[in-house]
Amino acid sequence: MKKAKKCISLLLLTAAAVVVLAGCSASEESAQTSSSPEASPSSQISSSSQTSASSQTSSTTSQLEPLSQEWKSINEVGEYQGMLDSPIAEITLYGQAGNPYAQVTFSDADLLQTWSAYLTGLQLQEYYRYSQEDQNQLVGSPSPTVTVTTETGEYTLYFTLGVTEIIHTEVSGEETLESRQWEDGNYRLQSGGLIYTLSDPEGFPFEQTYEAAAQRHGTTGP
């Protein structure tokens, strides 16, 4: 009888140990499953939400790569060739964010010198190519920023903050256009189907010369 009782006790202890081990194994599997990103509904929802938001919200950092590694003077670019071959006689600046229709025109020597020095030292890098027709359809034609009048001609420059990327997609057999605005706070020059990176965006003298000219001469409308 004593031997039988010992055997029964051993069997009961063995069975209990098996149950405990099985329970621990199940708990570990459950913990691993719940911590796995693929099995977590909350992580899947978060990922989906971020993807959706990124496709609808403008980024602060452009994902585009420059078209060229070459830098060139503005005096060598398209419609601005020869712009700096003669002294600047007059400049018109067009509006600001608070009042885009107010413009200032000046011929003050100090303000002209500020612009002359900036434009002379400015280098441009081809950054993004766009279709003028597509841009006009989506966001309208660009507004002028600066008109430079020299002894030999008049040149209007179009500067833009950030880049408007135009995307062609096909939906149900029909081509559609979408735009995505990359804004990083840096001015770029837009000309002839190209957007150029400025070598010195921080030194762009628009605001300081606009404010000085407005104080001296006032502003006018179009």
XYZ file of N, CA and C in Angstrom:
666
model
N 0.838 -1.210 0.000
C 0.000 0.000 0.000
C 0.859 1.241 0.000
N 1.949 1.242 0.786
C 2.808 2.422 0.833
C 3.433 2.667 -0.516
N 3.888 1.543 -1.166
C 4.482 1.708 -2.496
C 3.459 2.247 -3.476
N 2.215 1.760 -3.373
C 1.156 2.223 -4.286
C 0.891 3.688 -4.089
N 0.858 4.123 -2.805
C 0.594 5.544 -2.523
C 1.714 6.407 -3.077
N 2.975 5.899 -2.926
C 4.106 6.668 -3.456
C 4.008 6.799 -4.963
N 3.620 5.721 -5.621
C 3.487 5.767 -7.091
C 2.427 6.760 -7.505
N 1.292 6.719 -6.787
C 0.189 7.649 -7.121
C 0.647 9.081 -6.917
N 1.374 9.331 -5.823
C 1.859 10.700 -5.542
C 2.797 11.176 -6.635
N 3.701 10.257 -7.050
C 4.633 10.639 -8.114
C 3.907 10.951 -9.409
N 2.892 10.129 -9.708
C 2.115 10.366 -10.930
C 1.416 11.712 -10.876
N 0.839 12.016 -9.688
C 0.132 13.303 -9.551
C 1.096 14.468 -9.701
N 2.275 14.360 -9.095
C 3.267 15.433 -9.210
C 3.730 15.608 -10.647
N 3.940 14.493 -11.332
C 4.365 14.557 -12.742
C 3.312 15.224 -13.606
N 2.042 14.845 -13.380
C 0.936 15.434 -14.155
C 0.837 16.919 -13.902
N 1.006 17.314 -12.632
C 0.928 18.743 -12.288
C 2.037 19.516 -12.972
N 3.238 18.908 -13.005
C 4.373 19.585 -13.650
C 4.120 19.767 -15.130
N 3.548 18.728 -15.759
C 3.220 18.822 -17.190
C 2.233 19.943 -17.444
N 1.216 20.044 -16.575
C 0.202 21.099 -16.722
C 0.834 22.466 -16.589
N 1.721 22.627 -15.585
C 2.384 23.923 -15.358
C 3.236 24.299 -16.549
N 4.026 23.327 -17.057
C 4.878 23.598 -18.211
C 4.058 23.962 -19.432
N 2.960 23.263 -19.631
C 2.082 23.564 -20.766
C 1.511 24.954 -20.643
N 1.124 25.316 -19.415
C 0.578 26.666 -19.188
C 1.603 27.730 -19.470
N 2.850 27.539 -19.032
C 3.920 28.514 -19.275
C 4.185 28.665 -20.758
N 4.228 27.519 -21.488
C 4.471 27.562 -22.932
C 3.389 28.343 -23.644
N 2.130 28.107 -23.230
C 1.002 28.816 -23.855
C 1.087 30.301 -23.585
N 1.509 30.651 -22.351
C 1.618 32.072 -21.991
C 2.677 32.756 -22.826
N 3.842 32.063 -23.028
C 4.907 32.650 -23.828
C 4.464 32.859 -25.260
N 3.777 31.864 -25.849
C 3.291 31.999 -27.225
C 2.310 33.137 -27.336
N 1.437 33.263 -26.329
C 0.452 34.348 -26.335
C 1.132 35.695 -26.277
N 2.188 35.809 -25.428
C 2.910 37.081 -25.293
C 3.612 37.432 -26.578
N 4.259 36.418 -27.230
C 4.953 36.672 -28.486
C 3.985 37.101 -29.565
N 2.829 36.447 -29.616
C 1.829 36.786 -30.631
C 1.319 38.200 -30.459
N 1.051 38.586 -29.194
C 0.499 39.922 -28.947
C 1.520 41.001 -29.207
N 2.846 40.691 -29.057
C 3.867 41.706 -29.276
C 4.308 41.783 -30.718
N 3.914 40.841 -31.564
C 4.320 40.840 -32.963
C 3.636 41.958 -33.720
N 4.380 42.806 -34.502
C 3.759 43.898 -35.245
C 2.737 43.412 -36.247
N 2.983 42.236 -36.842
C 2.065 41.758 -37.859
C 0.727 41.357 -37.260
N 0.738 40.926 -36.009
C -0.493 40.429 -35.415
C -1.214 41.487 -34.612
N -0.600 42.676 -34.479
C -1.202 43.715 -33.647
C -2.106 44.613 -34.476
N -3.418 44.597 -34.245
C -4.323 45.461 -35.003
C -3.978 46.927 -34.846
N -3.560 47.335 -33.634
C -3.278 48.753 -33.416
C -2.103 49.207 -34.255
N -1.062 48.348 -34.404
C 0.088 48.748 -35.201
C -0.274 48.795 -36.670
N -1.148 47.887 -37.134
C -1.570 47.904 -38.522
C -2.374 49.156 -38.821
N -3.249 49.545 -37.929
C -4.060 50.747 -38.133
C -3.173 51.975 -38.164
N -2.184 52.033 -37.263
C -1.279 53.178 -37.208
C -0.505 53.308 -38.502
N 0.026 52.169 -39.005
C 0.791 52.202 -40.240
C -0.062 52.663 -41.398
N -1.291 52.144 -41.492
C -2.195 52.538 -42.565
C -2.520 54.011 -42.486
N -2.726 54.505 -41.269
C -3.065 55.912 -41.081
C -1.929 56.810 -41.523
N -0.678 56.434 -41.202
C 0.468 57.243 -41.580
C 0.636 57.271 -43.088
N 0.444 56.132 -43.739
C 0.564 56.085 -45.186
C -0.462 56.983 -45.844
N -1.682 56.937 -45.369
C -2.742 57.770 -45.921
C -2.445 59.240 -45.716
N -1.967 59.590 -44.529
C -1.686 60.996 -44.235
C -0.555 61.513 -45.095
N 0.480 60.694 -45.318
C 1.624 61.168 -46.087
C 1.255 61.406 -47.536
N 0.254 60.701 -48.033
C -0.150 60.905 -49.415
C -1.044 62.122 -49.576
N -1.550 62.659 -48.473
C -2.455 63.791 -48.551
C -1.846 65.071 -47.993
N -0.832 64.938 -47.161
C -0.277 66.093 -46.476
C 1.070 66.459 -47.067
N 1.313 67.758 -47.263
C 2.584 68.221 -47.790
C 3.697 67.927 -46.803
N 4.827 67.509 -47.322
C 5.985 67.243 -46.484
C 6.823 68.500 -46.351
N 7.592 68.589 -45.270
C 8.469 69.738 -45.093
C 9.833 69.493 -45.732
N 10.077 68.277 -46.195
C 11.348 67.964 -46.823
C 11.095 67.329 -48.180
N 11.641 67.926 -49.214
C 11.428 67.408 -50.558
C 12.127 66.067 -50.741
N 11.438 65.130 -51.413
C 12.007 63.827 -51.703
C 12.627 63.792 -53.096
N 12.654 64.920 -53.804
C 13.175 64.971 -55.154
C 14.695 65.119 -55.135
N 15.330 64.591 -56.173
C 16.775 64.722 -56.322
C 17.066 65.753 -57.405
N 18.135 66.544 -57.260
C 18.481 67.538 -58.286
C 18.670 66.886 -59.650
N 18.293 67.601 -60.707
C 18.468 67.081 -62.057
C 19.930 67.117 -62.477
N 20.674 68.045 -61.914
C 22.070 68.220 -62.284
C 22.888 68.589 -61.056
N 24.156 68.227 -61.089
C 25.076 68.615 -60.019
C 25.806 69.912 -60.369
N 25.550 70.421 -61.558
C 26.238 71.626 -62.033
C 25.561 72.889 -61.500
N 26.366 73.877 -61.166
C 25.870 75.188 -60.754
C 26.263 76.203 -61.811
N 25.372 77.138 -62.108
C 25.673 78.160 -63.105
C 25.145 79.517 -62.658
N 25.726 80.576 -63.222
C 25.301 81.934 -62.903
C 23.927 82.210 -63.497
N 23.135 83.052 -62.819
C 21.825 83.423 -63.356
C 21.990 84.143 -64.685
N 23.136 84.741 -64.907
C 23.420 85.456 -66.149
C 23.583 84.509 -67.333
N 23.603 83.189 -67.056
C 23.766 82.179 -68.105
C 22.500 81.357 -68.318
N 21.436 81.702 -67.621
C 20.225 80.873 -67.631
C 19.142 81.484 -68.521
N 18.737 80.722 -69.540
C 17.578 81.039 -70.363
C 17.316 82.505 -70.631
N 16.146 82.941 -70.192
C 15.689 84.300 -70.482
C 16.459 85.372 -69.729
N 17.320 84.966 -68.788
C 18.067 85.949 -68.001
C 19.500 86.130 -68.495
N 19.820 85.519 -69.629
C 21.163 85.664 -70.171
C 21.443 87.132 -70.484
N 22.556 87.612 -69.996
C 22.947 88.995 -70.243
C 22.320 90.009 -69.309
N 21.507 89.554 -68.352
C 20.808 90.480 -67.457
C 21.774 91.342 -66.662
N 22.904 90.777 -66.283
C 23.853 91.496 -65.436
C 24.989 92.135 -66.231
N 24.837 92.183 -67.551
C 25.891 92.773 -68.377
C 25.890 94.294 -68.314
N 24.790 94.872 -67.837
C 24.715 96.329 -67.675
C 24.135 96.640 -66.302
N 24.389 97.840 -65.778
C 23.928 98.179 -64.425
C 22.406 98.136 -64.294
N 21.942 97.792 -63.096
C 20.504 97.800 -62.800
C 20.062 99.243 -62.572
N 19.001 99.636 -63.274
C 18.510 101.011 -63.162
C 17.297 101.115 -62.243
N 16.492 100.038 -62.188
C 15.250 100.092 -61.397
C 14.806 98.677 -61.069
N 14.132 98.536 -59.945
C 13.601 97.231 -59.532
C 12.177 97.409 -59.025
N 11.317 96.453 -59.384
C 9.959 96.377 -58.840
C 9.808 95.058 -58.095
N 9.316 95.134 -56.869
C 9.032 93.940 -56.065
C 7.524 93.809 -55.927
N 7.019 92.588 -56.120
C 5.574 92.366 -56.156
C 5.082 91.717 -54.872
N 4.438 92.536 -54.053
C 3.669 92.050 -52.918
C 4.386 91.197 -51.898
N 3.634 90.900 -50.835
C 4.052 89.999 -49.781
C 2.853 89.152 -49.408
N 3.067 88.201 -48.500
C 1.988 87.277 -48.141
C 0.753 88.010 -47.628
N 0.956 89.051 -46.823
C -0.188 89.755 -46.248
C -0.943 90.613 -47.246
N -0.252 91.062 -48.296
C -0.879 91.928 -49.296
C -0.211 91.675 -50.641
N -0.564 90.582 -51.320
C 0.151 90.163 -52.524
C 0.013 91.112 -53.702
N -0.937 92.049 -53.645
C -1.138 92.945 -54.778
C -0.385 94.263 -54.638
N 0.183 94.526 -53.474
C 0.934 95.761 -53.265
C 2.349 95.589 -53.799
N 2.801 96.526 -54.604
C 4.141 96.431 -55.161
C 4.909 97.726 -54.922
N 6.227 97.606 -54.928
C 7.083 98.774 -54.732
C 8.078 98.848 -55.881
N 8.341 100.061 -56.331
C 9.332 100.299 -57.378
C 10.341 101.304 -56.849
N 11.610 101.032 -57.061
C 12.631 101.924 -56.507
C 13.873 101.942 -57.389
N 14.627 103.012 -57.226
C 15.920 103.157 -57.900
C 16.980 103.646 -56.918
N 16.722 103.468 -55.629
C 17.663 103.879 -54.586
C 18.978 103.111 -54.744
N 20.073 103.840 -54.703
C 21.382 103.238 -54.969
C 21.708 102.105 -54.002
N 21.379 102.287 -52.715
C 21.728 101.256 -51.737
C 20.915 99.981 -51.937
N 19.630 100.139 -52.280
C 18.781 98.960 -52.491
C 19.142 98.251 -53.794
N 19.456 99.040 -54.830
C 19.891 98.431 -56.093
C 21.200 97.672 -55.900
N 22.088 98.222 -55.092
C 23.368 97.562 -54.833
C 23.166 96.242 -54.096
N 22.206 96.220 -53.177
C 21.911 94.971 -52.457
C 21.505 93.876 -53.428
N 20.615 94.203 -54.359
C 20.157 93.222 -55.338
C 21.254 92.874 -56.341
N 22.005 93.872 -56.775
C 23.078 93.621 -57.735
C 24.116 92.666 -57.157
N 24.485 92.887 -55.897
C 25.470 92.019 -55.252
C 24.927 90.600 -55.101
N 23.649 90.486 -54.742
C 23.068 89.154 -54.548
C 22.991 88.401 -55.872
N 22.463 89.048 -56.910
C 22.290 88.383 -58.199
C 23.630 88.049 -58.841
N 24.625 88.906 -58.647
C 25.948 88.646 -59.218
C 26.581 87.408 -58.589
N 26.407 87.235 -57.307
C 26.985 86.081 -56.620
C 26.124 84.835 -56.663
N 24.901 84.939 -57.184
C 23.955 83.822 -57.150
C 24.327 82.732 -58.152
N 24.301 81.482 -57.689
C 24.479 80.314 -58.540
C 23.198 79.484 -58.494
N 22.875 78.868 -59.623
C 21.630 78.103 -59.752
C 21.931 76.655 -60.126
N 21.123 75.756 -59.574
C 21.236 74.327 -59.879
C 19.878 73.806 -60.340
N 19.852 73.127 -61.484
C 18.596 72.561 -61.986
C 18.075 71.526 -60.997
N 16.819 71.717 -60.575
C 16.284 70.870 -59.502
C 15.091 70.032 -59.944
N 14.166 70.639 -60.688
C 12.933 69.924 -61.041
C 12.412 70.464 -62.368
N 12.006 69.564 -63.255
C 11.454 69.957 -64.548
C 9.936 69.761 -64.520
N 9.203 70.722 -65.056
C 7.747 70.652 -65.031
C 7.174 71.112 -66.369
N 5.930 70.765 -66.603
C 5.206 71.228 -67.781
C 4.428 72.484 -67.415
N 4.665 73.569 -68.150
C 3.960 74.814 -67.866
C 2.456 74.634 -68.040
N 2.062 73.833 -69.020
C 0.632 73.576 -69.254
C 0.005 72.852 -68.065
N 0.700 71.835 -67.544
C 0.192 71.109 -66.375
C 0.093 72.026 -65.168
N 1.103 72.845 -64.970
C 1.089 73.734 -63.815
C -0.050 74.748 -63.915
N -0.244 75.311 -65.087
C -1.332 76.282 -65.250
C -2.687 75.643 -64.970
N -2.825 74.365 -65.364
C -4.092 73.665 -65.152
C -4.347 73.385 -63.675
N -3.281 73.077 -62.935
C -3.445 72.686 -61.534
C -3.390 73.859 -60.567
N -2.381 74.693 -60.690
C -2.166 75.744 -59.689
C -2.151 77.144 -60.277
N -2.349 77.264 -61.585
C -2.352 78.583 -62.208
C -0.944 79.045 -62.555
N -0.871 80.103 -63.325
C 0.430 80.622 -63.727
C 1.108 81.290 -62.536
N 2.425 81.254 -62.476
C 3.130 81.840 -61.329
C 3.018 83.356 -61.311
N 3.081 83.917 -60.127
C 3.053 85.370 -59.974
C 4.483 85.893 -59.983
N 4.701 87.053 -60.599
C 6.058 87.599 -60.619
C 6.512 87.997 -59.225
N 7.791 87.929 -58.990
C 8.361 88.318 -57.702
C 9.177 89.594 -57.827
N 10.025 89.640 -58.856
C 10.932 90.772 -59.048
C 11.014 91.105 -60.533
N 10.969 92.384 -60.867
C 11.287 92.835 -62.219
C 12.530 93.711 -62.143
N 13.552 93.300 -62.869
C 14.822 94.027 -62.896
C 14.923 94.766 -64.222
N 15.062 96.073 -64.156
C 15.218 96.894 -65.357
C 16.661 97.381 -65.441
N 17.303 97.056 -66.554
C 18.679 97.501 -66.776
C 18.691 98.497 -67.936
N 19.869 98.915 -68.318
C 19.993 99.866 -69.418
C 19.650 99.233 -70.755
N 19.640 97.916 -70.799
C 19.413 97.228 -72.072
C 18.153 96.364 -72.116
N 17.460 96.175 -70.994
C 16.277 95.323 -71.033
C 15.555 95.224 -69.706
N 14.460 94.474 -69.724
C 13.636 94.268 -68.529
C 13.472 92.766 -68.316
N 13.693 92.320 -67.099
C 13.686 90.890 -66.792
C 12.805 90.641 -65.568
N 11.827 89.751 -65.727
C 10.941 89.408 -64.609
C 11.322 88.036 -64.071
N 11.540 87.981 -62.775
C 11.963 86.748 -62.112
C 10.812 86.199 -61.269
N 10.683 84.871 -61.298
C 9.618 84.192 -60.562
C 10.263 83.288 -59.507
N 10.180 83.713 -58.272
C 10.703 82.910 -57.167
C 9.540 82.227 -56.456
N 9.781 81.018 -55.981
C 8.733 80.260 -55.308
C 9.279 79.620 -54.038
N 8.417 79.488 -53.033
C 8.793 78.782 -51.807
C 8.457 77.305 -51.981
N 9.452 76.451 -51.899
C 9.198 75.031 -52.060
C 9.030 74.647 -53.519
N 8.477 73.458 -53.745
C 8.318 72.902 -55.080
C 6.940 72.272 -55.202
N 6.265 72.542 -56.313
C 5.008 71.860 -56.608
C 5.299 70.708 -57.556
N 5.204 69.486 -57.048
C 5.453 68.298 -57.863
C 4.145 67.883 -58.526
N 4.174 67.714 -59.843
C 2.975 67.333 -60.598
C 3.069 65.851 -60.950
N 2.028 65.105 -60.597
C 2.039 63.653 -60.747
C 0.937 63.234 -61.718
N 1.318 62.456 -62.735
C 0.358 61.907 -63.694
C -0.080 60.520 -63.218
N -1.375 60.304 -63.110
C -1.900 58.990 -62.743
C -3.027 58.623 -63.703
N -3.345 57.333 -63.756
C -4.419 56.863 -64.635
C -5.494 56.199 -63.791
N -6.728 56.691 -63.897
C -7.857 56.164 -63.149
C -8.952 55.778 -64.132
N -9.318 54.495 -64.146
C -10.371 53.983 -65.040
C -10.100 54.365 -66.490
N -8.843 54.259 -66.888
C -8.483 54.545 -68.268
C -8.319 56.015 -68.592
N -8.557 56.896 -67.627
C -8.415 58.328 -67.857
C -7.231 58.871 -67.061
N -6.435 59.700 -67.713
C -5.274 60.285 -67.043
C -5.701 61.463 -66.184
N -5.202 61.507 -64.990
C -5.502 62.620 -64.090
C -4.190 63.242 -63.605
N -4.290 64.483 -63.165
C -3.134 65.203 -62.640
C -3.328 65.470 -61.158
N -2.281 65.264 -60.410
C -2.289 65.582 -58.984
C -1.056 66.413 -58.678
N -1.172 67.245 -57.669
C -0.011 68.046 -57.274
C 0.322 67.786 -55.816
N 1.608 67.846 -55.530
C 2.085 67.680 -54.157
C 3.051 68.821 -53.873
N 2.799 69.539 -52.811
C 3.616 70.705 -52.478
C 4.665 70.350 -51.433
N 5.924 70.500 -51.824
C 7.025 70.318 -50.881
C 7.439 71.693 -50.389
N 7.367 71.932 -49.120
C 7.728 73.237 -48.567
C 8.841 73.079 -47.535
N 9.955 73.750 -47.793
C 11.072 73.698 -46.849
C 11.521 75.090 -46.427
N 10.761 76.112 -46.829
C 11.080 77.472 -46.419
C 12.144 78.152 -47.248
N 12.638 77.484 -48.299
C 13.680 78.057 -49.146
C 13.101 78.551 -50.467
N 13.530 79.727 -50.875
C 13.123 80.239 -52.183
C 13.868 79.494 -53.283
N 13.190 79.301 -54.419
C 13.792 78.743 -55.622
C 13.327 79.572 -56.818
N 14.099 79.528 -57.876
C 13.757 80.276 -59.089
C 13.043 79.359 -60.066
N 11.967 79.857 -60.652
C 11.164 79.087 -61.598
C 11.261 79.768 -62.962
N 11.737 79.023 -63.961
C 11.935 79.637 -65.275
C 12.026 78.583 -66.359
N 11.296 78.787 -67.464
C 11.429 77.950 -68.645
C 11.213 76.474 -68.410
N 10.243 76.108 -67.576
C 9.962 74.705 -67.312
C 10.902 74.055 -66.320
N 11.732 74.855 -65.674
C 12.670 74.326 -64.687
C 12.558 75.101 -63.382
N 12.783 74.398 -62.278
C 12.912 75.039 -60.970
C 14.363 74.878 -60.537
N 14.966 75.990 -60.142
C 16.381 76.010 -59.782
C 16.550 76.214 -58.278
N 17.478 75.478 -57.702
C 17.885 75.709 -56.320
C 18.814 76.915 -56.279
N 18.646 77.768 -55.266
C 19.509 78.932 -55.101
C 20.708 78.564 -54.236
N 21.875 79.077 -54.599
C 23.076 78.796 -53.809
C 23.029 79.477 -52.445
N 22.249 80.562 -52.336
C 22.162 81.283 -51.064
C 20.708 81.676 -50.782
N 19.854 80.701 -50.445
C 18.446 81.040 -50.194
C 18.255 81.904 -48.962
N 19.133 81.752 -47.969
C 18.984 82.544 -46.742
C 19.264 84.025 -46.982
N 20.101 84.324 -47.969
C 20.458 85.716 -48.233
C 19.531 86.423 -49.205
N 18.466 85.745 -49.641
C 17.522 86.337 -50.601
C 16.999 87.661 -50.037
N 17.255 88.805 -50.717
C 17.026 90.116 -50.094
C 15.634 90.705 -50.306
N 14.658 89.883 -50.640
C 13.340 90.416 -50.971
C 12.725 91.204 -49.810
N 12.583 90.569 -48.664
C 11.840 91.182 -47.559
C 12.470 92.483 -47.078
N 13.785 92.479 -46.898
C 14.427 93.673 -46.356
C 14.334 94.855 -47.314
N 14.496 94.597 -48.621
C 14.428 95.702 -49.583
C 12.983 96.131 -49.829
N 12.047 95.185 -49.754
C 10.635 95.539 -49.905
C 10.213 96.479 -48.780
N 10.535 96.123 -47.562
C 10.139 96.940 -46.414
C 10.782 98.326 -46.466
N 12.070 98.376 -46.831
C 12.760 99.666 -46.910
C 12.154 100.544 -47.999
N 11.883 99.961 -49.167
C 11.311 100.734 -50.269
C 9.888 101.179 -49.954
N 9.113 100.323 -49.284
C 7.737 100.685 -48.923
C 7.722 101.852 -47.942
N 8.660 101.876 -47.015
C 8.738 102.983 -46.057
C 9.125 104.287 -46.742
N 9.995 104.195 -47.730
C 10.477 105.405 -48.403
C 9.499 105.923 -49.456
N 8.877 105.007 -50.200
C 8.099 105.419 -51.369
C 6.629 105.000 -51.323
N 6.256 104.170 -50.360
C 4.896 103.655 -50.329
C 4.725 102.525 -51.335
N 3.524 101.957 -51.375
C 3.228 100.854 -52.291
C 2.150 101.269 -53.275
N 2.102 100.564 -54.388
C 1.072 100.807 -55.400
C 0.423 99.491 -55.776
N -0.796 99.552 -56.292
C -1.500 98.362 -56.734
C -1.268 98.127 -58.203
N -1.720 96.984 -58.699
C -1.533 96.668 -60.123
C -2.383 97.564 -61.004
